[in-house]
Amino acid sequence: MAISRVDTVSIPVSDQRQALWFYRDALGFELIRDHHGENHQRWIQLAPKGAETTISLVKPFGGMAAGSVQGLVVQTDDIQKTHQELSRRGVTLSDIVTLVGGRFATFNDPDGNGWVLIEANVQMQA
């Protein structure tokens, strides 16, 4: 078997338009695809600039619920600056916490999907 990487993570949301605004305009993710299909289905795919793994903002399917994804990690080189910028854009973040491996803060999207913003002192490895 040859699975080589995580390609796309589905983020279940209740309102795709509101979620698109949050991820694109508040977080600054780049819009890769916004496809309107049959039966009012919509595929919205975004990623942080230069990222290999993308996210898709989906209506819940297969037993998932809007807001049920927790613990996704995004990395920054300067957590203080990123924290201030995201706060200015309306994102509510926790205080910055310092641990042995670096510093982090948490935040949620409008549905409650939980994210971790990290500035790592060491290379994050899978």
Short mmCIF file of N, CA and C in Angstrom, two decimals:
data_model
loop_
_atom_site.label_atom_id
_atom_site.label_comp_id
_atom_site.label_asym_id
_atom_site.label_seq_id
_atom_site.Cartn_x
_atom_site.Cartn_y
_atom_site.Cartn_z
N MET A 1 0.85 -1.18 0.00
CA MET A 1 0.00 0.00 0.00
C MET A 1 0.89 1.23 0.00
N ALA A 2 0.47 2.27 -0.73
CA ALA A 2 1.33 3.44 -0.87
C ALA A 2 0.56 4.74 -0.65
N ILE A 3 0.10 4.96 0.57
CA ILE A 3 -0.51 6.24 0.90
C ILE A 3 0.63 7.21 1.16
N SER A 4 0.63 8.33 0.45
CA SER A 4 1.79 9.21 0.53
C SER A 4 1.59 10.50 1.32
N ARG A 5 0.33 10.93 1.52
CA ARG A 5 0.12 12.19 2.25
C ARG A 5 -1.35 12.38 2.55
N VAL A 6 -1.65 13.30 3.45
CA VAL A 6 -3.02 13.73 3.67
C VAL A 6 -3.29 14.82 2.65
N ASP A 7 -4.30 14.62 1.82
CA ASP A 7 -4.60 15.57 0.75
C ASP A 7 -5.58 16.65 1.21
N THR A 8 -6.75 16.23 1.68
CA THR A 8 -7.80 17.17 2.05
C THR A 8 -8.47 16.72 3.34
N VAL A 9 -8.73 17.66 4.23
CA VAL A 9 -9.47 17.40 5.46
C VAL A 9 -10.82 18.08 5.33
N SER A 10 -11.89 17.31 5.50
CA SER A 10 -13.25 17.85 5.43
C SER A 10 -13.61 18.51 6.75
N ILE A 11 -14.04 19.77 6.67
CA ILE A 11 -14.46 20.53 7.85
C ILE A 11 -15.97 20.70 7.75
N PRO A 12 -16.75 20.01 8.62
CA PRO A 12 -18.20 20.11 8.54
C PRO A 12 -18.70 21.45 9.09
N VAL A 13 -19.46 22.15 8.26
CA VAL A 13 -19.97 23.47 8.63
C VAL A 13 -21.47 23.56 8.35
N SER A 14 -22.15 24.41 9.10
CA SER A 14 -23.59 24.57 8.90
C SER A 14 -23.91 25.58 7.81
N ASP A 15 -23.03 26.55 7.60
CA ASP A 15 -23.26 27.61 6.62
C ASP A 15 -21.97 27.78 5.81
N GLN A 16 -21.95 27.27 4.60
CA GLN A 16 -20.73 27.31 3.80
C GLN A 16 -20.31 28.73 3.46
N ARG A 17 -21.26 29.62 3.25
CA ARG A 17 -20.90 31.01 2.92
C ARG A 17 -20.22 31.69 4.10
N GLN A 18 -20.76 31.51 5.30
CA GLN A 18 -20.14 32.08 6.50
C GLN A 18 -18.76 31.46 6.74
N ALA A 19 -18.66 30.16 6.56
CA ALA A 19 -17.38 29.47 6.76
C ALA A 19 -16.34 29.94 5.74
N LEU A 20 -16.76 30.15 4.49
CA LEU A 20 -15.84 30.65 3.47
C LEU A 20 -15.29 32.01 3.88
N TRP A 21 -16.16 32.89 4.35
CA TRP A 21 -15.68 34.20 4.81
C TRP A 21 -14.65 34.02 5.93
N PHE A 22 -14.93 33.17 6.91
CA PHE A 22 -14.03 32.98 8.04
C PHE A 22 -12.66 32.47 7.58
N TYR A 23 -12.64 31.40 6.80
CA TYR A 23 -11.37 30.79 6.42
C TYR A 23 -10.61 31.62 5.39
N ARG A 24 -11.32 32.25 4.47
CA ARG A 24 -10.64 33.05 3.45
C ARG A 24 -10.29 34.44 3.97
N ASP A 25 -11.26 35.14 4.53
CA ASP A 25 -11.06 36.54 4.88
C ASP A 25 -10.48 36.76 6.27
N ALA A 26 -10.90 35.98 7.25
CA ALA A 26 -10.37 36.15 8.60
C ALA A 26 -9.04 35.43 8.77
N LEU A 27 -8.97 34.15 8.32
CA LEU A 27 -7.72 33.40 8.48
C LEU A 27 -6.72 33.63 7.35
N GLY A 28 -7.19 34.08 6.21
CA GLY A 28 -6.29 34.34 5.09
C GLY A 28 -5.94 33.13 4.24
N PHE A 29 -6.74 32.06 4.34
CA PHE A 29 -6.51 30.89 3.49
C PHE A 29 -6.82 31.27 2.04
N GLU A 30 -6.14 30.62 1.11
CA GLU A 30 -6.38 30.87 -0.31
C GLU A 30 -7.49 29.96 -0.82
N LEU A 31 -8.41 30.53 -1.58
CA LEU A 31 -9.48 29.75 -2.19
C LEU A 31 -8.92 29.01 -3.40
N ILE A 32 -9.05 27.70 -3.39
CA ILE A 32 -8.56 26.87 -4.48
C ILE A 32 -9.70 26.55 -5.44
N ARG A 33 -10.87 26.22 -4.87
CA ARG A 33 -12.00 25.80 -5.70
C ARG A 33 -13.30 26.13 -4.98
N ASP A 34 -14.26 26.66 -5.74
CA ASP A 34 -15.61 26.89 -5.23
C ASP A 34 -16.54 26.42 -6.34
N HIS A 35 -16.96 25.17 -6.24
CA HIS A 35 -17.75 24.54 -7.29
C HIS A 35 -19.18 24.32 -6.82
N HIS A 36 -20.12 24.82 -7.59
CA HIS A 36 -21.54 24.62 -7.30
C HIS A 36 -22.02 23.46 -8.16
N GLY A 37 -22.46 22.39 -7.52
CA GLY A 37 -22.91 21.21 -8.23
C GLY A 37 -24.42 21.10 -8.25
N GLU A 38 -24.86 19.92 -8.65
CA GLU A 38 -26.30 19.65 -8.69
C GLU A 38 -26.85 19.51 -7.28
N ASN A 39 -28.17 19.66 -7.15
CA ASN A 39 -28.87 19.50 -5.87
C ASN A 39 -28.33 20.42 -4.79
N HIS A 40 -27.91 21.62 -5.17
CA HIS A 40 -27.42 22.63 -4.24
C HIS A 40 -26.16 22.20 -3.49
N GLN A 41 -25.44 21.24 -4.03
CA GLN A 41 -24.18 20.83 -3.41
C GLN A 41 -23.07 21.79 -3.82
N ARG A 42 -22.17 22.04 -2.89
CA ARG A 42 -21.09 22.99 -3.14
C ARG A 42 -19.80 22.42 -2.58
N TRP A 43 -18.72 22.52 -3.36
CA TRP A 43 -17.40 22.05 -2.92
C TRP A 43 -16.51 23.27 -2.80
N ILE A 44 -16.14 23.61 -1.57
CA ILE A 44 -15.25 24.75 -1.32
C ILE A 44 -13.95 24.20 -0.76
N GLN A 45 -12.86 24.49 -1.42
CA GLN A 45 -11.55 23.98 -1.02
C GLN A 45 -10.59 25.15 -0.84
N LEU A 46 -9.89 25.16 0.29
CA LEU A 46 -8.95 26.23 0.61
C LEU A 46 -7.68 25.65 1.23
N ALA A 47 -6.66 26.48 1.33
CA ALA A 47 -5.42 26.09 2.00
C ALA A 47 -4.65 27.34 2.40
N PRO A 48 -3.86 27.23 3.47
CA PRO A 48 -2.92 28.32 3.74
C PRO A 48 -1.97 28.45 2.55
N LYS A 49 -1.50 29.65 2.29
CA LYS A 49 -0.61 29.88 1.15
C LYS A 49 0.59 28.92 1.20
N GLY A 50 0.79 28.20 0.12
CA GLY A 50 1.93 27.29 0.00
C GLY A 50 1.74 25.93 0.65
N ALA A 51 0.60 25.70 1.28
CA ALA A 51 0.37 24.42 1.96
C ALA A 51 0.08 23.31 0.97
N GLU A 52 0.48 22.12 1.33
CA GLU A 52 0.21 20.95 0.51
C GLU A 52 -1.16 20.34 0.84
N THR A 53 -1.52 20.31 2.10
CA THR A 53 -2.81 19.77 2.52
C THR A 53 -3.86 20.88 2.46
N THR A 54 -5.04 20.54 1.97
CA THR A 54 -6.13 21.51 1.86
C THR A 54 -7.26 21.14 2.81
N ILE A 55 -8.20 22.07 2.96
CA ILE A 55 -9.43 21.78 3.70
C ILE A 55 -10.59 21.96 2.73
N SER A 56 -11.68 21.24 2.99
CA SER A 56 -12.91 21.45 2.25
C SER A 56 -14.01 21.78 3.26
N LEU A 57 -14.79 22.79 2.95
CA LEU A 57 -15.88 23.21 3.81
C LEU A 57 -17.13 22.51 3.32
N VAL A 58 -17.58 21.51 4.06
CA VAL A 58 -18.65 20.63 3.60
C VAL A 58 -19.86 20.68 4.51
N LYS A 59 -21.02 20.45 3.91
CA LYS A 59 -22.21 20.18 4.71
C LYS A 59 -21.97 18.82 5.35
N PRO A 60 -22.34 18.64 6.61
CA PRO A 60 -22.08 17.37 7.30
C PRO A 60 -22.62 16.16 6.52
N PHE A 61 -21.83 15.11 6.52
CA PHE A 61 -22.22 13.84 5.88
C PHE A 61 -21.59 12.70 6.66
N GLY A 62 -22.08 11.50 6.44
CA GLY A 62 -21.48 10.31 7.03
C GLY A 62 -21.38 10.31 8.54
N GLY A 63 -22.37 10.87 9.23
CA GLY A 63 -22.35 10.85 10.68
C GLY A 63 -21.62 12.01 11.34
N MET A 64 -20.98 12.87 10.55
CA MET A 64 -20.30 14.02 11.15
C MET A 64 -21.31 15.13 11.45
N ALA A 65 -20.92 16.03 12.34
CA ALA A 65 -21.77 17.17 12.69
C ALA A 65 -20.95 18.44 12.54
N ALA A 66 -21.62 19.53 12.19
CA ALA A 66 -20.93 20.82 12.11
C ALA A 66 -20.28 21.11 13.45
N GLY A 67 -19.03 21.49 13.42
CA GLY A 67 -18.30 21.81 14.64
C GLY A 67 -17.64 20.63 15.32
N SER A 68 -17.66 19.46 14.70
CA SER A 68 -17.16 18.26 15.37
C SER A 68 -15.67 18.00 15.19
N VAL A 69 -15.00 18.75 14.33
CA VAL A 69 -13.56 18.55 14.12
C VAL A 69 -12.79 19.36 15.16
N GLN A 70 -11.86 18.72 15.84
CA GLN A 70 -11.09 19.37 16.90
C GLN A 70 -9.61 19.05 16.76
N GLY A 71 -8.77 20.01 17.13
CA GLY A 71 -7.34 19.75 17.25
C GLY A 71 -6.53 19.86 15.98
N LEU A 72 -7.07 20.46 14.92
CA LEU A 72 -6.27 20.66 13.72
C LEU A 72 -5.22 21.73 14.02
N VAL A 73 -4.01 21.51 13.55
CA VAL A 73 -2.89 22.38 13.89
C VAL A 73 -2.40 23.14 12.66
N VAL A 74 -2.27 24.45 12.79
CA VAL A 74 -1.64 25.29 11.78
C VAL A 74 -0.43 25.95 12.41
N GLN A 75 0.59 26.17 11.60
CA GLN A 75 1.86 26.66 12.13
C GLN A 75 2.14 28.08 11.64
N THR A 76 2.81 28.85 12.46
CA THR A 76 3.24 30.20 12.13
C THR A 76 4.68 30.40 12.59
N ASP A 77 5.37 31.32 11.95
CA ASP A 77 6.74 31.66 12.35
C ASP A 77 6.76 32.67 13.48
N ASP A 78 5.68 33.44 13.64
CA ASP A 78 5.61 34.49 14.65
C ASP A 78 4.22 34.50 15.26
N ILE A 79 4.05 33.76 16.34
CA ILE A 79 2.71 33.61 16.92
C ILE A 79 2.17 34.92 17.48
N GLN A 80 3.02 35.75 18.03
CA GLN A 80 2.55 37.02 18.59
C GLN A 80 1.95 37.90 17.49
N LYS A 81 2.66 38.03 16.40
CA LYS A 81 2.19 38.84 15.28
C LYS A 81 0.93 38.25 14.66
N THR A 82 0.91 36.92 14.46
CA THR A 82 -0.25 36.25 13.87
C THR A 82 -1.45 36.35 14.80
N HIS A 83 -1.23 36.19 16.09
CA HIS A 83 -2.30 36.30 17.09
C HIS A 83 -2.93 37.69 17.02
N GLN A 84 -2.10 38.72 16.96
CA GLN A 84 -2.60 40.09 16.90
C GLN A 84 -3.38 40.33 15.60
N GLU A 85 -2.85 39.86 14.47
CA GLU A 85 -3.52 40.06 13.18
C GLU A 85 -4.86 39.34 13.13
N LEU A 86 -4.89 38.08 13.57
CA LEU A 86 -6.14 37.33 13.56
C LEU A 86 -7.16 37.97 14.50
N SER A 87 -6.72 38.43 15.65
CA SER A 87 -7.62 39.12 16.59
C SER A 87 -8.20 40.37 15.94
N ARG A 88 -7.36 41.11 15.23
CA ARG A 88 -7.81 42.32 14.54
C ARG A 88 -8.87 41.99 13.47
N ARG A 89 -8.75 40.79 12.89
CA ARG A 89 -9.71 40.36 11.86
C ARG A 89 -10.97 39.73 12.44
N GLY A 90 -11.08 39.70 13.77
CA GLY A 90 -12.30 39.20 14.41
C GLY A 90 -12.25 37.78 14.90
N VAL A 91 -11.08 37.13 14.84
CA VAL A 91 -10.95 35.75 15.33
C VAL A 91 -10.70 35.82 16.84
N THR A 92 -11.47 35.05 17.61
CA THR A 92 -11.28 34.98 19.06
C THR A 92 -10.31 33.85 19.36
N LEU A 93 -9.15 34.21 19.93
CA LEU A 93 -8.12 33.23 20.26
C LEU A 93 -7.90 33.18 21.76
N SER A 94 -7.41 32.03 22.22
CA SER A 94 -7.00 31.91 23.62
C SER A 94 -5.73 32.72 23.82
N ASP A 95 -5.33 32.87 25.07
CA ASP A 95 -4.02 33.45 25.34
C ASP A 95 -2.95 32.53 24.78
N ILE A 96 -1.79 33.06 24.52
CA ILE A 96 -0.65 32.27 24.05
C ILE A 96 -0.04 31.54 25.24
N VAL A 97 0.15 30.25 25.08
CA VAL A 97 0.73 29.39 26.11
C VAL A 97 2.08 28.91 25.63
N THR A 98 3.08 28.92 26.53
CA THR A 98 4.41 28.44 26.19
C THR A 98 4.64 27.06 26.78
N LEU A 99 5.07 26.13 25.93
CA LEU A 99 5.43 24.78 26.34
C LEU A 99 6.84 24.49 25.87
N VAL A 100 7.37 23.33 26.22
CA VAL A 100 8.73 22.96 25.86
C VAL A 100 8.98 23.04 24.36
N GLY A 101 8.00 22.58 23.55
CA GLY A 101 8.18 22.55 22.10
C GLY A 101 7.86 23.84 21.38
N GLY A 102 7.34 24.84 22.08
CA GLY A 102 7.00 26.09 21.43
C GLY A 102 5.87 26.82 22.13
N ARG A 103 5.17 27.65 21.38
CA ARG A 103 4.06 28.42 21.92
C ARG A 103 2.82 28.15 21.07
N PHE A 104 1.64 28.20 21.72
CA PHE A 104 0.42 27.94 20.97
C PHE A 104 -0.76 28.73 21.53
N ALA A 105 -1.78 28.87 20.68
CA ALA A 105 -3.06 29.45 21.06
C ALA A 105 -4.12 28.65 20.32
N THR A 106 -5.33 28.65 20.84
CA THR A 106 -6.42 27.92 20.19
C THR A 106 -7.50 28.89 19.74
N PHE A 107 -8.28 28.45 18.75
CA PHE A 107 -9.42 29.23 18.28
C PHE A 107 -10.41 28.29 17.63
N ASN A 108 -11.63 28.77 17.44
CA ASN A 108 -12.70 27.99 16.80
C ASN A 108 -13.25 28.75 15.61
N ASP A 109 -13.75 28.00 14.63
CA ASP A 109 -14.47 28.62 13.53
C ASP A 109 -15.90 28.91 14.01
N PRO A 110 -16.75 29.54 13.18
CA PRO A 110 -18.11 29.88 13.65
C PRO A 110 -18.95 28.69 14.11
N ASP A 111 -18.65 27.46 13.65
CA ASP A 111 -19.40 26.29 14.08
C ASP A 111 -18.81 25.60 15.30
N GLY A 112 -17.61 26.01 15.71
CA GLY A 112 -16.96 25.37 16.85
C GLY A 112 -15.90 24.37 16.48
N ASN A 113 -15.57 24.21 15.19
CA ASN A 113 -14.43 23.37 14.81
C ASN A 113 -13.18 23.99 15.43
N GLY A 114 -12.40 23.18 16.14
CA GLY A 114 -11.30 23.69 16.94
C GLY A 114 -9.94 23.58 16.28
N TRP A 115 -9.20 24.66 16.34
CA TRP A 115 -7.88 24.76 15.72
C TRP A 115 -6.83 25.14 16.77
N VAL A 116 -5.58 24.78 16.48
CA VAL A 116 -4.44 25.15 17.31
C VAL A 116 -3.46 25.90 16.42
N LEU A 117 -3.09 27.09 16.83
CA LEU A 117 -2.07 27.89 16.15
C LEU A 117 -0.78 27.68 16.93
N ILE A 118 0.27 27.24 16.24
CA ILE A 118 1.51 26.91 16.95
C ILE A 118 2.72 27.57 16.30
N GLU A 119 3.61 28.01 17.16
CA GLU A 119 4.95 28.45 16.76
C GLU A 119 5.89 27.45 17.42
N ALA A 120 6.42 26.55 16.63
CA ALA A 120 7.21 25.45 17.17
C ALA A 120 8.69 25.83 17.26
N ASN A 121 9.32 25.40 18.35
CA ASN A 121 10.77 25.59 18.51
C ASN A 121 11.55 24.49 17.79
N VAL A 122 10.89 23.39 17.52
CA VAL A 122 11.52 22.26 16.84
C VAL A 122 10.65 21.89 15.65
N GLN A 123 11.21 21.19 14.69
CA GLN A 123 10.46 20.74 13.51
C GLN A 123 9.34 19.80 13.93
N MET A 124 8.11 20.11 13.52
CA MET A 124 6.97 19.23 13.83
C MET A 124 7.05 18.04 12.87
N GLN A 125 7.08 16.86 13.40
CA GLN A 125 7.18 15.64 12.60
C GLN A 125 5.97 14.76 12.86
N ALA A 126 5.53 14.09 11.83
CA ALA A 126 4.42 13.15 11.99
C ALA A 126 4.91 11.86 12.58
#
